[in-house]
Amino acid sequence: MRINDPKIAARLGELDVELVPGTRLADLTSLGIGGTTDLLRIRKHESIPDLLTLLDANHVQHKFLGGGSNLLVGDGELPWVVLQLVSPEPDVILEGNFARVDAAADLGRTVTFCAMHDLGGMEGLIGVPGTVGGALRMNAGAYGMQIGAYAREVKLYRAADHKIEILQGNQISFEYRHTSFAPDDMMLAVTLELPSKPYKEILQGIRICNEKRRSSQPLGQKSAGCIFKNPPGASAGRMIDDLGLKGLSVGDARVSDRHANFFVNAGRASARDMLKLIADVRERVKKAYGVTLENEVVVWNG
Ligand code: EPU
């Protein structure tokens, strides 16, 4: 979708929002898949309510992009614009055991920065790509920890109320890859409370997790991490692997040879290819095990 009205473009400038016309979302997602639209880069959280009023008044549909690392975007010209926060400098502020982190901050860099100041707990998340806001919305987790366990306060834009609000950690429910945030809420910042640990000890934990990840996941390839959530008490990766589906392909969309719950873009895969592969694997798993796998990856198609 293109914003061609000069009046809207001028108002965006007043709100300190940068308009990047004709952005290829394939360049902003770890899967390297996705069509084209206008990108609006937001420099000030406070401008969001006015920005959304402007878009709504002009019937401009929008989606909110984090780090693009858990996302499958449709092909071609997209029917909505994309909003993205610009990370401020600095994006992490420490005070005792609390880290106040902007939602646009890179997750891995945040974990490392906190570690260097003897704040641990998030070692398992070190290899998870994406932003802190994206990790928070999905309650990202690995190796026995989930980010929600450390969230004490969240600043967000509540679409339903049209305003920026602060929620305390105990007002939010964090479950396995799911939170109580509404789909159109935008994460803006989070205060994490992290346990004190010597840097050396945290580093050791980070090394162990990195090693496990390197040996079991296709890190150098274009993917969105795990495609399906694990069903209760089982591993989607193992189920798909046991069916002999590693290497199954639709065009350049392919079930990874290394981890069967990672689907990789091995070249020029389209969203259509990837969606077909996802549907095919889901159907085979349903047939074999009677279990319907739920998407872990977020799909923006139409
Ligand atoms: N397995 C296989 N074949 C495979 C993949 C896995 O047999 O192709 C087996 C493994 O050998 C292991 C078991 O299945 O015995 C579980 O595998 P793994 O330890 O890789 O964990 P997972 O359940 O597949 C989850 C998360 C990952 C996270 C890892 C490590 C989900 C959907 N996935 O994977 O998160 O990195 O644990 O904690 O919860 C993600 O969220 O995108 C993601 C990759």
mmCIF file with all atom_site columns, N, CA, C and O in Angstrom, residues 41-45 48 64-68 83-92 100-110 129-136 155 186-190:
data_model
loop_
_atom_site.group_PDB
_atom_site.id
_atom_site.type_symbol
_atom_site.label_atom_id
_atom_site.label_alt_id
_atom_site.label_comp_id
_atom_site.label_asym_id
_atom_site.label_entity_id
_atom_site.label_seq_id
_atom_site.pdbx_PDB_ins_code
_atom_site.Cartn_x
_atom_site.Cartn_y
_atom_site.Cartn_z
_atom_site.occupancy
_atom_site.B_iso_or_equiv
_atom_site.pdbx_formal_charge
_atom_site.auth_seq_id
_atom_site.auth_comp_id
_atom_site.auth_asym_id
_atom_site.auth_atom_id
_atom_site.pdbx_PDB_model_num
ATOM 1   N N  . ARG A 1 41  ? 8.617  4.678   9.960  1.00 0.00 ? 41  ARG A N  1
ATOM 2   C CA . ARG A 1 41  ? 9.552  4.487   11.078 1.00 0.00 ? 41  ARG A CA 1
ATOM 3   C C  . ARG A 1 41  ? 9.268  5.535   12.149 1.00 0.00 ? 41  ARG A C  1
ATOM 4   O O  . ARG A 1 41  ? 9.353  6.748   11.893 1.00 0.00 ? 41  ARG A O  1
ATOM 5   N N  . ILE A 1 42  ? 8.921  5.046   13.335 1.00 0.00 ? 42  ILE A N  1
ATOM 6   C CA . ILE A 1 42  ? 8.447  5.914   14.422 1.00 0.00 ? 42  ILE A CA 1
ATOM 7   C C  . ILE A 1 42  ? 9.610  6.264   15.350 1.00 0.00 ? 42  ILE A C  1
ATOM 8   O O  . ILE A 1 42  ? 10.248 5.382   15.901 1.00 0.00 ? 42  ILE A O  1
ATOM 9   N N  . ARG A 1 43  ? 9.876  7.563   15.521 1.00 0.00 ? 43  ARG A N  1
ATOM 10  C CA . ARG A 1 43  ? 11.008 7.954   16.371 1.00 0.00 ? 43  ARG A CA 1
ATOM 11  C C  . ARG A 1 43  ? 10.596 8.282   17.794 1.00 0.00 ? 43  ARG A C  1
ATOM 12  O O  . ARG A 1 43  ? 11.444 8.292   18.685 1.00 0.00 ? 43  ARG A O  1
ATOM 13  N N  . LYS A 1 44  ? 9.294  8.613   17.995 1.00 0.00 ? 44  LYS A N  1
ATOM 14  C CA . LYS A 1 44  ? 8.849  8.985   19.351 1.00 0.00 ? 44  LYS A CA 1
ATOM 15  C C  . LYS A 1 44  ? 7.606  8.184   19.718 1.00 0.00 ? 44  LYS A C  1
ATOM 16  O O  . LYS A 1 44  ? 6.592  8.277   19.020 1.00 0.00 ? 44  LYS A O  1
ATOM 17  N N  . HIS A 1 45  ? 7.673  7.428   20.805 1.00 0.00 ? 45  HIS A N  1
ATOM 18  C CA . HIS A 1 45  ? 6.493  6.667   21.250 1.00 0.00 ? 45  HIS A CA 1
ATOM 19  C C  . HIS A 1 45  ? 5.267  7.568   21.340 1.00 0.00 ? 45  HIS A C  1
ATOM 20  O O  . HIS A 1 45  ? 4.156  7.178   20.991 1.00 0.00 ? 45  HIS A O  1
ATOM 21  N N  . ILE A 1 48  ? 2.560  8.004   18.627 1.00 0.00 ? 48  ILE A N  1
ATOM 22  C CA . ILE A 1 48  ? 1.782  6.858   18.111 1.00 0.00 ? 48  ILE A CA 1
ATOM 23  C C  . ILE A 1 48  ? 0.263  7.092   18.128 1.00 0.00 ? 48  ILE A C  1
ATOM 24  O O  . ILE A 1 48  ? -0.405 6.828   17.122 1.00 0.00 ? 48  ILE A O  1
ATOM 25  N N  . PHE A 1 64  ? 2.252  -3.867  12.686 1.00 0.00 ? 64  PHE A N  1
ATOM 26  C CA . PHE A 1 64  ? 3.356  -3.398  13.506 1.00 0.00 ? 64  PHE A CA 1
ATOM 27  C C  . PHE A 1 64  ? 4.474  -4.434  13.484 1.00 0.00 ? 64  PHE A C  1
ATOM 28  O O  . PHE A 1 64  ? 4.279  -5.571  13.912 1.00 0.00 ? 64  PHE A O  1
ATOM 29  N N  . LEU A 1 65  ? 5.637  -4.028  12.980 1.00 0.00 ? 65  LEU A N  1
ATOM 30  C CA . LEU A 1 65  ? 6.761  -4.955  12.793 1.00 0.00 ? 65  LEU A CA 1
ATOM 31  C C  . LEU A 1 65  ? 7.774  -4.830  13.924 1.00 0.00 ? 65  LEU A C  1
ATOM 32  O O  . LEU A 1 65  ? 8.157  -3.719  14.297 1.00 0.00 ? 65  LEU A O  1
ATOM 33  N N  . GLY A 1 66  ? 8.187  -5.982  14.466 1.00 0.00 ? 66  GLY A N  1
ATOM 34  C CA . GLY A 1 66  ? 9.284  -5.973  15.441 1.00 0.00 ? 66  GLY A CA 1
ATOM 35  C C  . GLY A 1 66  ? 10.583 -6.225  14.691 1.00 0.00 ? 66  GLY A C  1
ATOM 36  O O  . GLY A 1 66  ? 10.949 -5.488  13.771 1.00 0.00 ? 66  GLY A O  1
ATOM 37  N N  . GLY A 1 67  ? 11.249 -7.341  15.011 1.00 0.00 ? 67  GLY A N  1
ATOM 38  C CA . GLY A 1 67  ? 12.513 -7.647  14.344 1.00 0.00 ? 67  GLY A CA 1
ATOM 39  C C  . GLY A 1 67  ? 12.332 -8.499  13.095 1.00 0.00 ? 67  GLY A C  1
ATOM 40  O O  . GLY A 1 67  ? 13.315 -8.792  12.399 1.00 0.00 ? 67  GLY A O  1
ATOM 41  N N  . GLY A 1 68  ? 11.109 -8.941  12.818 1.00 0.00 ? 68  GLY A N  1
ATOM 42  C CA . GLY A 1 68  ? 10.846 -9.722  11.602 1.00 0.00 ? 68  GLY A CA 1
ATOM 43  C C  . GLY A 1 68  ? 11.429 -11.126 11.633 1.00 0.00 ? 68  GLY A C  1
ATOM 44  O O  . GLY A 1 68  ? 11.627 -11.741 10.591 1.00 0.00 ? 68  GLY A O  1
ATOM 45  N N  . LEU A 1 83  ? 4.439  -0.370  10.375 1.00 0.00 ? 83  LEU A N  1
ATOM 46  C CA . LEU A 1 83  ? 5.006  0.566   11.355 1.00 0.00 ? 83  LEU A CA 1
ATOM 47  C C  . LEU A 1 83  ? 6.153  -0.123  12.073 1.00 0.00 ? 83  LEU A C  1
ATOM 48  O O  . LEU A 1 83  ? 6.067  -1.315  12.391 1.00 0.00 ? 83  LEU A O  1
ATOM 49  N N  . GLN A 1 84  ? 7.213  0.626   12.314 1.00 0.00 ? 84  GLN A N  1
ATOM 50  C CA . GLN A 1 84  ? 8.339  0.052   13.056 1.00 0.00 ? 84  GLN A CA 1
ATOM 51  C C  . GLN A 1 84  ? 8.955  1.131   13.938 1.00 0.00 ? 84  GLN A C  1
ATOM 52  O O  . GLN A 1 84  ? 9.116  2.272   13.519 1.00 0.00 ? 84  GLN A O  1
ATOM 53  N N  . LEU A 1 85  ? 9.301  0.742   15.178 1.00 0.00 ? 85  LEU A N  1
ATOM 54  C CA . LEU A 1 85  ? 9.937  1.697   16.097 1.00 0.00 ? 85  LEU A CA 1
ATOM 55  C C  . LEU A 1 85  ? 11.411 1.841   15.739 1.00 0.00 ? 85  LEU A C  1
ATOM 56  O O  . LEU A 1 85  ? 12.073 0.861   15.408 1.00 0.00 ? 85  LEU A O  1
ATOM 57  N N  . VAL A 1 86  ? 11.921 3.059   15.854 1.00 0.00 ? 86  VAL A N  1
ATOM 58  C CA . VAL A 1 86  ? 13.363 3.274   15.709 1.00 0.00 ? 86  VAL A CA 1
ATOM 59  C C  . VAL A 1 86  ? 13.947 3.202   17.124 1.00 0.00 ? 86  VAL A C  1
ATOM 60  O O  . VAL A 1 86  ? 13.441 3.832   18.049 1.00 0.00 ? 86  VAL A O  1
ATOM 61  N N  . SER A 1 87  ? 14.994 2.419   17.264 1.00 0.00 ? 87  SER A N  1
ATOM 62  C CA . SER A 1 87  ? 15.585 2.224   18.585 1.00 0.00 ? 87  SER A CA 1
ATOM 63  C C  . SER A 1 87  ? 16.280 3.504   19.053 1.00 0.00 ? 87  SER A C  1
ATOM 64  O O  . SER A 1 87  ? 17.084 4.076   18.322 1.00 0.00 ? 87  SER A O  1
ATOM 65  N N  . PRO A 1 88  ? 15.981 3.965   20.291 1.00 0.00 ? 88  PRO A N  1
ATOM 66  C CA . PRO A 1 88  ? 16.645 5.180   20.775 1.00 0.00 ? 88  PRO A CA 1
ATOM 67  C C  . PRO A 1 88  ? 18.050 4.852   21.269 1.00 0.00 ? 88  PRO A C  1
ATOM 68  O O  . PRO A 1 88  ? 18.400 3.687   21.419 1.00 0.00 ? 88  PRO A O  1
ATOM 69  N N  . GLU A 1 89  ? 18.850 5.863   21.544 1.00 0.00 ? 89  GLU A N  1
ATOM 70  C CA . GLU A 1 89  ? 20.199 5.689   22.111 1.00 0.00 ? 89  GLU A CA 1
ATOM 71  C C  . GLU A 1 89  ? 20.235 6.301   23.506 1.00 0.00 ? 89  GLU A C  1
ATOM 72  O O  . GLU A 1 89  ? 19.942 7.478   23.619 1.00 0.00 ? 89  GLU A O  1
ATOM 73  N N  . PRO A 1 90  ? 20.533 5.633   24.559 1.00 0.00 ? 90  PRO A N  1
ATOM 74  C CA . PRO A 1 90  ? 20.726 4.191   24.641 1.00 0.00 ? 90  PRO A CA 1
ATOM 75  C C  . PRO A 1 90  ? 19.371 3.492   24.683 1.00 0.00 ? 90  PRO A C  1
ATOM 76  O O  . PRO A 1 90  ? 18.364 4.105   25.040 1.00 0.00 ? 90  PRO A O  1
ATOM 77  N N  . ASP A 1 91  ? 19.347 2.190   24.347 1.00 0.00 ? 91  ASP A N  1
ATOM 78  C CA . ASP A 1 91  ? 18.063 1.482   24.373 1.00 0.00 ? 91  ASP A CA 1
ATOM 79  C C  . ASP A 1 91  ? 17.896 0.605   25.613 1.00 0.00 ? 91  ASP A C  1
ATOM 80  O O  . ASP A 1 91  ? 16.849 0.001   25.799 1.00 0.00 ? 91  ASP A O  1
ATOM 81  N N  . VAL A 1 92  ? 18.939 0.544   26.442 1.00 0.00 ? 92  VAL A N  1
ATOM 82  C CA . VAL A 1 92  ? 18.834 -0.173  27.725 1.00 0.00 ? 92  VAL A CA 1
ATOM 83  C C  . VAL A 1 92  ? 19.388 0.732   28.825 1.00 0.00 ? 92  VAL A C  1
ATOM 84  O O  . VAL A 1 92  ? 20.497 1.251   28.690 1.00 0.00 ? 92  VAL A O  1
ATOM 85  N N  . ARG A 1 100 ? 15.670 -1.222  32.082 1.00 0.00 ? 100 ARG A N  1
ATOM 86  C CA . ARG A 1 100 ? 14.562 -0.637  31.320 1.00 0.00 ? 100 ARG A CA 1
ATOM 87  C C  . ARG A 1 100 ? 14.961 -0.669  29.847 1.00 0.00 ? 100 ARG A C  1
ATOM 88  O O  . ARG A 1 100 ? 15.951 -0.056  29.453 1.00 0.00 ? 100 ARG A O  1
ATOM 89  N N  . VAL A 1 101 ? 14.212 -1.428  29.066 1.00 0.00 ? 101 VAL A N  1
ATOM 90  C CA . VAL A 1 101 ? 14.637 -1.715  27.697 1.00 0.00 ? 101 VAL A CA 1
ATOM 91  C C  . VAL A 1 101 ? 13.578 -1.253  26.696 1.00 0.00 ? 101 VAL A C  1
ATOM 92  O O  . VAL A 1 101 ? 12.387 -1.543  26.867 1.00 0.00 ? 101 VAL A O  1
ATOM 93  N N  . ASP A 1 102 ? 14.029 -0.550  25.652 1.00 0.00 ? 102 ASP A N  1
ATOM 94  C CA . ASP A 1 102 ? 13.109 -0.139  24.602 1.00 0.00 ? 102 ASP A CA 1
ATOM 95  C C  . ASP A 1 102 ? 12.690 -1.374  23.795 1.00 0.00 ? 102 ASP A C  1
ATOM 96  O O  . ASP A 1 102 ? 13.502 -2.278  23.567 1.00 0.00 ? 102 ASP A O  1
ATOM 97  N N  . ALA A 1 103 ? 11.432 -1.398  23.350 1.00 0.00 ? 103 ALA A N  1
ATOM 98  C CA . ALA A 1 103 ? 10.941 -2.577  22.611 1.00 0.00 ? 103 ALA A CA 1
ATOM 99  C C  . ALA A 1 103 ? 11.732 -2.821  21.331 1.00 0.00 ? 103 ALA A C  1
ATOM 100 O O  . ALA A 1 103 ? 11.830 -3.956  20.863 1.00 0.00 ? 103 ALA A O  1
ATOM 101 N N  . ALA A 1 104 ? 12.321 -1.761  20.766 1.00 0.00 ? 104 ALA A N  1
ATOM 102 C CA . ALA A 1 104 ? 13.057 -1.926  19.502 1.00 0.00 ? 104 ALA A CA 1
ATOM 103 C C  . ALA A 1 104 ? 14.475 -2.443  19.718 1.00 0.00 ? 104 ALA A C  1
ATOM 104 O O  . ALA A 1 104 ? 15.180 -2.733  18.751 1.00 0.00 ? 104 ALA A O  1
ATOM 105 N N  . ALA A 1 105 ? 14.900 -2.577  20.970 1.00 0.00 ? 105 ALA A N  1
ATOM 106 C CA . ALA A 1 105 ? 16.272 -3.046  21.237 1.00 0.00 ? 105 ALA A CA 1
ATOM 107 C C  . ALA A 1 105 ? 16.450 -4.473  20.734 1.00 0.00 ? 105 ALA A C  1
ATOM 108 O O  . ALA A 1 105 ? 15.530 -5.297  20.822 1.00 0.00 ? 105 ALA A O  1
ATOM 109 N N  . ASP A 1 106 ? 17.647 -4.756  20.242 1.00 0.00 ? 106 ASP A N  1
ATOM 110 C CA . ASP A 1 106 ? 17.971 -6.115  19.788 1.00 0.00 ? 106 ASP A CA 1
ATOM 111 C C  . ASP A 1 106 ? 18.067 -7.042  21.009 1.00 0.00 ? 106 ASP A C  1
ATOM 112 O O  . ASP A 1 106 ? 18.741 -6.710  21.988 1.00 0.00 ? 106 ASP A O  1
ATOM 113 N N  . LEU A 1 107 ? 17.389 -8.189  20.928 1.00 0.00 ? 107 LEU A N  1
ATOM 114 C CA . LEU A 1 107 ? 17.329 -9.090  22.093 1.00 0.00 ? 107 LEU A CA 1
ATOM 115 C C  . LEU A 1 107 ? 18.715 -9.603  22.494 1.00 0.00 ? 107 LEU A C  1
ATOM 116 O O  . LEU A 1 107 ? 19.099 -9.529  23.666 1.00 0.00 ? 107 LEU A O  1
ATOM 117 N N  . GLY A 1 108 ? 19.478 -10.097 21.524 1.00 0.00 ? 108 GLY A N  1
ATOM 118 C CA . GLY A 1 108 ? 20.799 -10.665 21.827 1.00 0.00 ? 108 GLY A CA 1
ATOM 119 C C  . GLY A 1 108 ? 21.724 -9.628  22.449 1.00 0.00 ? 108 GLY A C  1
ATOM 120 O O  . GLY A 1 108 ? 22.425 -9.906  23.431 1.00 0.00 ? 108 GLY A O  1
ATOM 121 N N  . ARG A 1 109 ? 21.708 -8.413  21.880 1.00 0.00 ? 109 ARG A N  1
ATOM 122 C CA . ARG A 1 109 ? 22.582 -7.361  22.408 1.00 0.00 ? 109 ARG A CA 1
ATOM 123 C C  . ARG A 1 109 ? 22.170 -6.976  23.825 1.00 0.00 ? 109 ARG A C  1
ATOM 124 O O  . ARG A 1 109 ? 23.008 -6.675  24.678 1.00 0.00 ? 109 ARG A O  1
ATOM 125 N N  . THR A 1 110 ? 20.856 -6.996  24.093 1.00 0.00 ? 110 THR A N  1
ATOM 126 C CA . THR A 1 110 ? 20.359 -6.671  25.431 1.00 0.00 ? 110 THR A CA 1
ATOM 127 C C  . THR A 1 110 ? 20.835 -7.709  26.444 1.00 0.00 ? 110 THR A C  1
ATOM 128 O O  . THR A 1 110 ? 21.302 -7.366  27.536 1.00 0.00 ? 110 THR A O  1
ATOM 129 N N  . PRO A 1 129 ? 16.904 -14.551 17.545 1.00 0.00 ? 129 PRO A N  1
ATOM 130 C CA . PRO A 1 129 ? 16.980 -13.280 16.850 1.00 0.00 ? 129 PRO A CA 1
ATOM 131 C C  . PRO A 1 129 ? 15.725 -12.450 17.085 1.00 0.00 ? 129 PRO A C  1
ATOM 132 O O  . PRO A 1 129 ? 14.684 -12.988 17.466 1.00 0.00 ? 129 PRO A O  1
ATOM 133 N N  . GLY A 1 130 ? 15.822 -11.135 16.876 1.00 0.00 ? 130 GLY A N  1
ATOM 134 C CA . GLY A 1 130 ? 14.642 -10.288 16.976 1.00 0.00 ? 130 GLY A CA 1
ATOM 135 C C  . GLY A 1 130 ? 14.791 -9.206  18.020 1.00 0.00 ? 130 GLY A C  1
ATOM 136 O O  . GLY A 1 130 ? 15.848 -9.030  18.621 1.00 0.00 ? 130 GLY A O  1
ATOM 137 N N  . THR A 1 131 ? 13.685 -8.485  18.248 1.00 0.00 ? 131 THR A N  1
ATOM 138 C CA . THR A 1 131 ? 13.699 -7.373  19.206 1.00 0.00 ? 131 THR A CA 1
ATOM 139 C C  . THR A 1 131 ? 13.155 -7.834  20.555 1.00 0.00 ? 131 THR A C  1
ATOM 140 O O  . THR A 1 131 ? 12.473 -8.867  20.654 1.00 0.00 ? 131 THR A O  1
ATOM 141 N N  . VAL A 1 132 ? 13.421 -7.023  21.572 1.00 0.00 ? 132 VAL A N  1
ATOM 142 C CA . VAL A 1 132 ? 12.897 -7.317  22.904 1.00 0.00 ? 132 VAL A CA 1
ATOM 143 C C  . VAL A 1 132 ? 11.367 -7.243  22.889 1.00 0.00 ? 132 VAL A C  1
ATOM 144 O O  . VAL A 1 132 ? 10.689 -8.063  23.507 1.00 0.00 ? 132 VAL A O  1
ATOM 145 N N  . GLY A 1 133 ? 10.809 -6.288  22.140 1.00 0.00 ? 133 GLY A N  1
ATOM 146 C CA . GLY A 1 133 ? 9.351  -6.158  22.056 1.00 0.00 ? 133 GLY A CA 1
ATOM 147 C C  . GLY A 1 133 ? 8.714  -7.406  21.447 1.00 0.00 ? 133 GLY A C  1
ATOM 148 O O  . GLY A 1 133 ? 7.700  -7.910  21.937 1.00 0.00 ? 133 GLY A O  1
ATOM 149 N N  . GLY A 1 134 ? 9.319  -7.916  20.400 1.00 0.00 ? 134 GLY A N  1
ATOM 150 C CA . GLY A 1 134 ? 8.797  -9.124  19.744 1.00 0.00 ? 134 GLY A CA 1
ATOM 151 C C  . GLY A 1 134 ? 8.876  -10.322 20.679 1.00 0.00 ? 134 GLY A C  1
ATOM 152 O O  . GLY A 1 134 ? 7.945  -11.132 20.768 1.00 0.00 ? 134 GLY A O  1
ATOM 153 N N  . ALA A 1 135 ? 10.000 -10.424 21.389 1.00 0.00 ? 135 ALA A N  1
ATOM 154 C CA . ALA A 1 135 ? 10.185 -11.540 22.321 1.00 0.00 ? 135 ALA A CA 1
ATOM 155 C C  . ALA A 1 135 ? 9.147  -11.481 23.442 1.00 0.00 ? 135 ALA A C  1
ATOM 156 O O  . ALA A 1 135 ? 8.588  -12.502 23.848 1.00 0.00 ? 135 ALA A O  1
ATOM 157 N N  . LEU A 1 136 ? 8.861  -10.261 23.889 1.00 0.00 ? 136 LEU A N  1
ATOM 158 C CA . LEU A 1 136 ? 7.917  -10.077 24.988 1.00 0.00 ? 136 LEU A CA 1
ATOM 159 C C  . LEU A 1 136 ? 6.490  -10.444 24.564 1.00 0.00 ? 136 LEU A C  1
ATOM 160 O O  . LEU A 1 136 ? 5.775  -11.164 25.260 1.00 0.00 ? 136 LEU A O  1
ATOM 161 N N  . LYS A 1 155 ? 5.386  -0.892  29.004 1.00 0.00 ? 155 LYS A N  1
ATOM 162 C CA . LYS A 1 155 ? 4.763  0.293   28.402 1.00 0.00 ? 155 LYS A CA 1
ATOM 163 C C  . LYS A 1 155 ? 4.272  -0.145  27.030 1.00 0.00 ? 155 LYS A C  1
ATOM 164 O O  . LYS A 1 155 ? 5.044  -0.741  26.258 1.00 0.00 ? 155 LYS A O  1
ATOM 165 N N  . MET A 1 186 ? 0.747  -2.549  20.935 1.00 0.00 ? 186 MET A N  1
ATOM 166 C CA . MET A 1 186 ? 2.149  -2.414  20.504 1.00 0.00 ? 186 MET A CA 1
ATOM 167 C C  . MET A 1 186 ? 3.033  -2.315  21.726 1.00 0.00 ? 186 MET A C  1
ATOM 168 O O  . MET A 1 186 ? 2.843  -1.432  22.570 1.00 0.00 ? 186 MET A O  1
ATOM 169 N N  . MET A 1 187 ? 3.992  -3.204  21.809 1.00 0.00 ? 187 MET A N  1
ATOM 170 C CA . MET A 1 187 ? 4.968  -3.149  22.898 1.00 0.00 ? 187 MET A CA 1
ATOM 171 C C  . MET A 1 187 ? 5.864  -1.923  22.675 1.00 0.00 ? 187 MET A C  1
ATOM 172 O O  . MET A 1 187 ? 6.374  -1.736  21.556 1.00 0.00 ? 187 MET A O  1
ATOM 173 N N  . LEU A 1 188 ? 6.090  -1.125  23.722 1.00 0.00 ? 188 LEU A N  1
ATOM 174 C CA . LEU A 1 188 ? 6.961  0.051   23.553 1.00 0.00 ? 188 LEU A CA 1
ATOM 175 C C  . LEU A 1 188 ? 8.231  -0.045  24.403 1.00 0.00 ? 188 LEU A C  1
ATOM 176 O O  . LEU A 1 188 ? 9.308  0.357   23.958 1.00 0.00 ? 188 LEU A O  1
ATOM 177 N N  . ALA A 1 189 ? 8.092  -0.527  25.631 1.00 0.00 ? 189 ALA A N  1
ATOM 178 C CA . ALA A 1 189 ? 9.275  -0.670  26.501 1.00 0.00 ? 189 ALA A CA 1
ATOM 179 C C  . ALA A 1 189 ? 8.934  -1.649  27.617 1.00 0.00 ? 189 ALA A C  1
ATOM 180 O O  . ALA A 1 189 ? 7.760  -1.869  27.922 1.00 0.00 ? 189 ALA A O  1
ATOM 181 N N  . VAL A 1 190 ? 9.960  -2.225  28.212 1.00 0.00 ? 190 VAL A N  1
ATOM 182 C CA . VAL A 1 190 ? 9.731  -3.165  29.319 1.00 0.00 ? 190 VAL A CA 1
ATOM 183 C C  . VAL A 1 190 ? 10.792 -2.960  30.392 1.00 0.00 ? 190 VAL A C  1
ATOM 184 O O  . VAL A 1 190 ? 11.939 -2.626  30.071 1.00 0.00 ? 190 VAL A O  1
#
